[in-house]
Coordinates of C-alpha atoms in Angstrom, one line a residue:
X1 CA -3.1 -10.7 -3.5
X2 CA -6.0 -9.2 -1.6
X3 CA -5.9 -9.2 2.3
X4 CA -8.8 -8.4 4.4
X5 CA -8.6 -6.7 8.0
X6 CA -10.2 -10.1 10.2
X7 CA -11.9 -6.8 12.6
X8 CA -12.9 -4.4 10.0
X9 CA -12.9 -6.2 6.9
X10 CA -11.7 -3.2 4.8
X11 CA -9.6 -4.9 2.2
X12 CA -6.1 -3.9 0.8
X13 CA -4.0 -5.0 -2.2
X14 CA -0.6 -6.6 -1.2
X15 CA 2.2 -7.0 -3.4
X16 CA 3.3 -10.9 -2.9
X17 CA 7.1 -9.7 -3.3
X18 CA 6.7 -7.7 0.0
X19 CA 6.9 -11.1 1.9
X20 CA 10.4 -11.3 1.3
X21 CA 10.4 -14.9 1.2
X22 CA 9.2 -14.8 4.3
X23 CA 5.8 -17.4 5.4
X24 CA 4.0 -14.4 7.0
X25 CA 3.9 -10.4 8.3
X26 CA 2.5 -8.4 10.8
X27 CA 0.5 -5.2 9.2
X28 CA -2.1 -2.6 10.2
X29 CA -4.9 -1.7 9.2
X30 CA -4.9 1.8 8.0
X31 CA -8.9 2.1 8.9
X32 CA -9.0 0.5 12.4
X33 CA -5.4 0.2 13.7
X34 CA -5.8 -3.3 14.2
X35 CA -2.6 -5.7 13.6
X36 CA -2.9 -9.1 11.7
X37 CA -1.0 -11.8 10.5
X38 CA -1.4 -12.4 6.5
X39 CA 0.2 -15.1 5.5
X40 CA 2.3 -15.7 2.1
X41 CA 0.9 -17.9 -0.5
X42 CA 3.7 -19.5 -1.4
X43 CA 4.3 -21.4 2.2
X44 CA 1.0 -22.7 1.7
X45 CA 1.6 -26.2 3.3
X46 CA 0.7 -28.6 0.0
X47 CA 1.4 -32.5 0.0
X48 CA 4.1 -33.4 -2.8
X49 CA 2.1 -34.6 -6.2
X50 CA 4.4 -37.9 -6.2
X51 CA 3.7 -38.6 -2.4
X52 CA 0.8 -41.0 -1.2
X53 CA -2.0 -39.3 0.7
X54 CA -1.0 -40.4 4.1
X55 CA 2.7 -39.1 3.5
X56 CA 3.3 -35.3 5.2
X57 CA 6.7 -35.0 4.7
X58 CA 6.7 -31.7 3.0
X59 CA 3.5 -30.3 5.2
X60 CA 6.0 -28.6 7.5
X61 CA 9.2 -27.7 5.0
X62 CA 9.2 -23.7 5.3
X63 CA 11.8 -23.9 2.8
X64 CA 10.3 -25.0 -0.2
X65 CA 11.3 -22.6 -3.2
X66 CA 9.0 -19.9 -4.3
X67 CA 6.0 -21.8 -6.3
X68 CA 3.4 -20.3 -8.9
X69 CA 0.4 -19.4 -6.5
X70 CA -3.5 -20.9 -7.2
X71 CA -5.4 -18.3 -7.8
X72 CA -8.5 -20.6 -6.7
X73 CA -6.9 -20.3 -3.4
X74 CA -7.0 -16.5 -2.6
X75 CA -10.8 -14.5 -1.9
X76 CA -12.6 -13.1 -4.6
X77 CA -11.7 -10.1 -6.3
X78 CA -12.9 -7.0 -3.9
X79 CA -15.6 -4.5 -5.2
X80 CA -14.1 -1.2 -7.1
X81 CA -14.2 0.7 -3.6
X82 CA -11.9 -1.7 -1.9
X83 CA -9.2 -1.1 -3.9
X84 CA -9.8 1.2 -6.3
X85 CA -8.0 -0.1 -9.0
X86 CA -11.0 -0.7 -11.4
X87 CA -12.0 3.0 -11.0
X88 CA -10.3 5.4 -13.8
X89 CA -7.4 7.8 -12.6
X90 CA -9.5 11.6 -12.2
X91 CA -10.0 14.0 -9.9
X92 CA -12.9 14.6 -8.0
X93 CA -15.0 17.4 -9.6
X94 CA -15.4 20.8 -7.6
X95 CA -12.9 20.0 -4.9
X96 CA -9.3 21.3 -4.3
X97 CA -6.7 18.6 -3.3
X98 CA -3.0 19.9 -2.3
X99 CA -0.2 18.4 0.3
X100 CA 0.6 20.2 2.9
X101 CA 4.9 19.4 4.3
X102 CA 4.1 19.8 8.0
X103 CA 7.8 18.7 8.7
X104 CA 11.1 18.2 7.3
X105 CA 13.4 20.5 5.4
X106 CA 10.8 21.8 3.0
X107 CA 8.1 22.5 5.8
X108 CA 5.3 25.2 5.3
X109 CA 5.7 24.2 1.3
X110 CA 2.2 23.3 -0.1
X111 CA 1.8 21.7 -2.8
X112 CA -1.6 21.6 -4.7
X113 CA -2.7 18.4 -7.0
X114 CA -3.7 18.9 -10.7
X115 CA -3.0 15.7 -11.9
X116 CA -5.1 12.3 -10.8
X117 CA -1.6 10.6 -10.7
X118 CA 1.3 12.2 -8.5
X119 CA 4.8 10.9 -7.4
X120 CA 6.8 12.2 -4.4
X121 CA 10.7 11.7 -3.5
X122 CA 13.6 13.6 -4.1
X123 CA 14.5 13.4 -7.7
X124 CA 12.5 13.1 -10.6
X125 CA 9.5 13.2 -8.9
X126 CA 6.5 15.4 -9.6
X127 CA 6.9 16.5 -5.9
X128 CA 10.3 16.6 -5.5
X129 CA 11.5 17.3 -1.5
X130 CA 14.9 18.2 -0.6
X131 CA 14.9 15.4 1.9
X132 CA 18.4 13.0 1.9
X133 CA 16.6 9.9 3.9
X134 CA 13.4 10.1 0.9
X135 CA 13.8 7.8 -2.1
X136 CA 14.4 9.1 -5.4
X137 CA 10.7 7.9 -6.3
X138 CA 9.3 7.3 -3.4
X139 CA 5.3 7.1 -2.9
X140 CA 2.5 8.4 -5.1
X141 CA -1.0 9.5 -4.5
X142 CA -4.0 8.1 -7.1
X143 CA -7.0 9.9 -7.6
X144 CA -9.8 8.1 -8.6
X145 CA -12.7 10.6 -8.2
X146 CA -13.5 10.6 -4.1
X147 CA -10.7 7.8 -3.5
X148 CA -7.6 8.4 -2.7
X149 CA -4.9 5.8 -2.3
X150 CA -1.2 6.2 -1.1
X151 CA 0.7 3.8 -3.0
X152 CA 4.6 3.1 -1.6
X153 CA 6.8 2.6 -4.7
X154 CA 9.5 0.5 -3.0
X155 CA 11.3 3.4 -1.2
X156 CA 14.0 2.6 1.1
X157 CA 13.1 3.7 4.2
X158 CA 8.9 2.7 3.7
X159 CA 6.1 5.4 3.8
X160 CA 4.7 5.7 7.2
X161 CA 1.4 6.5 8.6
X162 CA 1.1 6.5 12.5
X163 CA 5.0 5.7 12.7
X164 CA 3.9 2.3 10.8
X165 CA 5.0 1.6 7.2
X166 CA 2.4 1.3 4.7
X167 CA 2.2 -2.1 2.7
X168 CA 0.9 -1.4 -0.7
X169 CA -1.7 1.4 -1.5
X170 CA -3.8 2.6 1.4
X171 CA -7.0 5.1 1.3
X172 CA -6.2 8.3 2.7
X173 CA -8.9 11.0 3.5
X174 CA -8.8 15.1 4.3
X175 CA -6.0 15.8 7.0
X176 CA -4.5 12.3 6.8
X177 CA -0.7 12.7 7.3
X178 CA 1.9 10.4 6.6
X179 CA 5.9 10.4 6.2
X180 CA 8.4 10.2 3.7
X181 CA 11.7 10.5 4.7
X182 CA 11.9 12.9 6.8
X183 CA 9.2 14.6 5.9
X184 CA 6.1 14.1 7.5
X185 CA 3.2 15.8 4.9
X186 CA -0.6 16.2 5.4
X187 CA -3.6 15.9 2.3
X188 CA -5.9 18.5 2.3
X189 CA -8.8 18.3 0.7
X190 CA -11.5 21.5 0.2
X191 CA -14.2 22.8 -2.2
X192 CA -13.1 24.9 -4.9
X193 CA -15.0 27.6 -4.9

């Protein structure tokens, strides 16, 4: 589903399984820092197809099982900026992106990106860290050209920015820094040259 920061309208893709089964979460907004409600689809409050139209007996059941969600219901599809998922996988042209680990046991490692598609944890990853509390595959970074999203892949113990966890992919700039683990790591972004 999409959400949509109510004070900065930057938008964000949210997987519905993140909920779970809960009717609604708290999140922030990677841009603005603002925290907002989002509410799961499948609590929407919808009368019973059998019941008359004055009967609200199921409007305030919280514990109706998971139903298929109307796609007429949620906002239109964002442009290719918001999410970036429309935009091919590639790396911006005559710039130099690496990850820096400020913290954790592998500090002072950097790590430079040559691929538009990276994972991070500590096995089987393309960045693998010699951190106990990181997931085996725990966050990746997509490239597409000048946008680049950090995507949590489930992990354990969440990806972090600001001490918050992340909920789906968020758009990172030059000298953002987020955790994993224990290992708190920085994007740097330069012109190669």
């Amino acid at each position: 589903m999409i959400i949509e920061c109510p004070s900065c309208h930057s938008k964000y893709q949210y997987d519905e399984e993140r909920f779970e089964r809960k009717p609604s979460k708290k999140i922030k907004c990677a841009k603005c820092a603002n925290i907002f409600d989002i509410h799961n689809p499948a609590f929407a409050p919808k009368p019973a197809p059998s019941a008359p139209v004055g009967d609200r007996t199921f409007a305030g059941n919280t514990q109706r099982p998971k139903m298929p969600v109307d796609t007429t219901e949620q906002s239109p599809l964002p442009s290719p900026r918001d999410t970036g998922k429309s935009e091919p996988l590639k790396l911006p042209v005559g710039r130099r992106l690496s990850l820096a680990v400020l913290d954790g046991p592998d500090a002072g490692m950097v790590y430079r990106i040559e691929k538009p598609r990276i994972s991070i944890g500590r096995a089987s990853a393309d960045l693998t860290l010699n951190d106990t509390e990181a997931s085996r595959l725990h966050a990746a970074i997509e490239v597409r050209d000048q946008l680049i999203m950090l995507n949590d892949l489930g992990s354990t113990n969440g990806t972090l920015i600001g001490g918050e966890k992340i909920l789906g992919a968020t758009e990172i700039g030059d000298k953002a820094e987020f955790q994993v683990g224990a290992t708190t790591l920085m994007l740097i972004v330069t012109e190669d040259g």
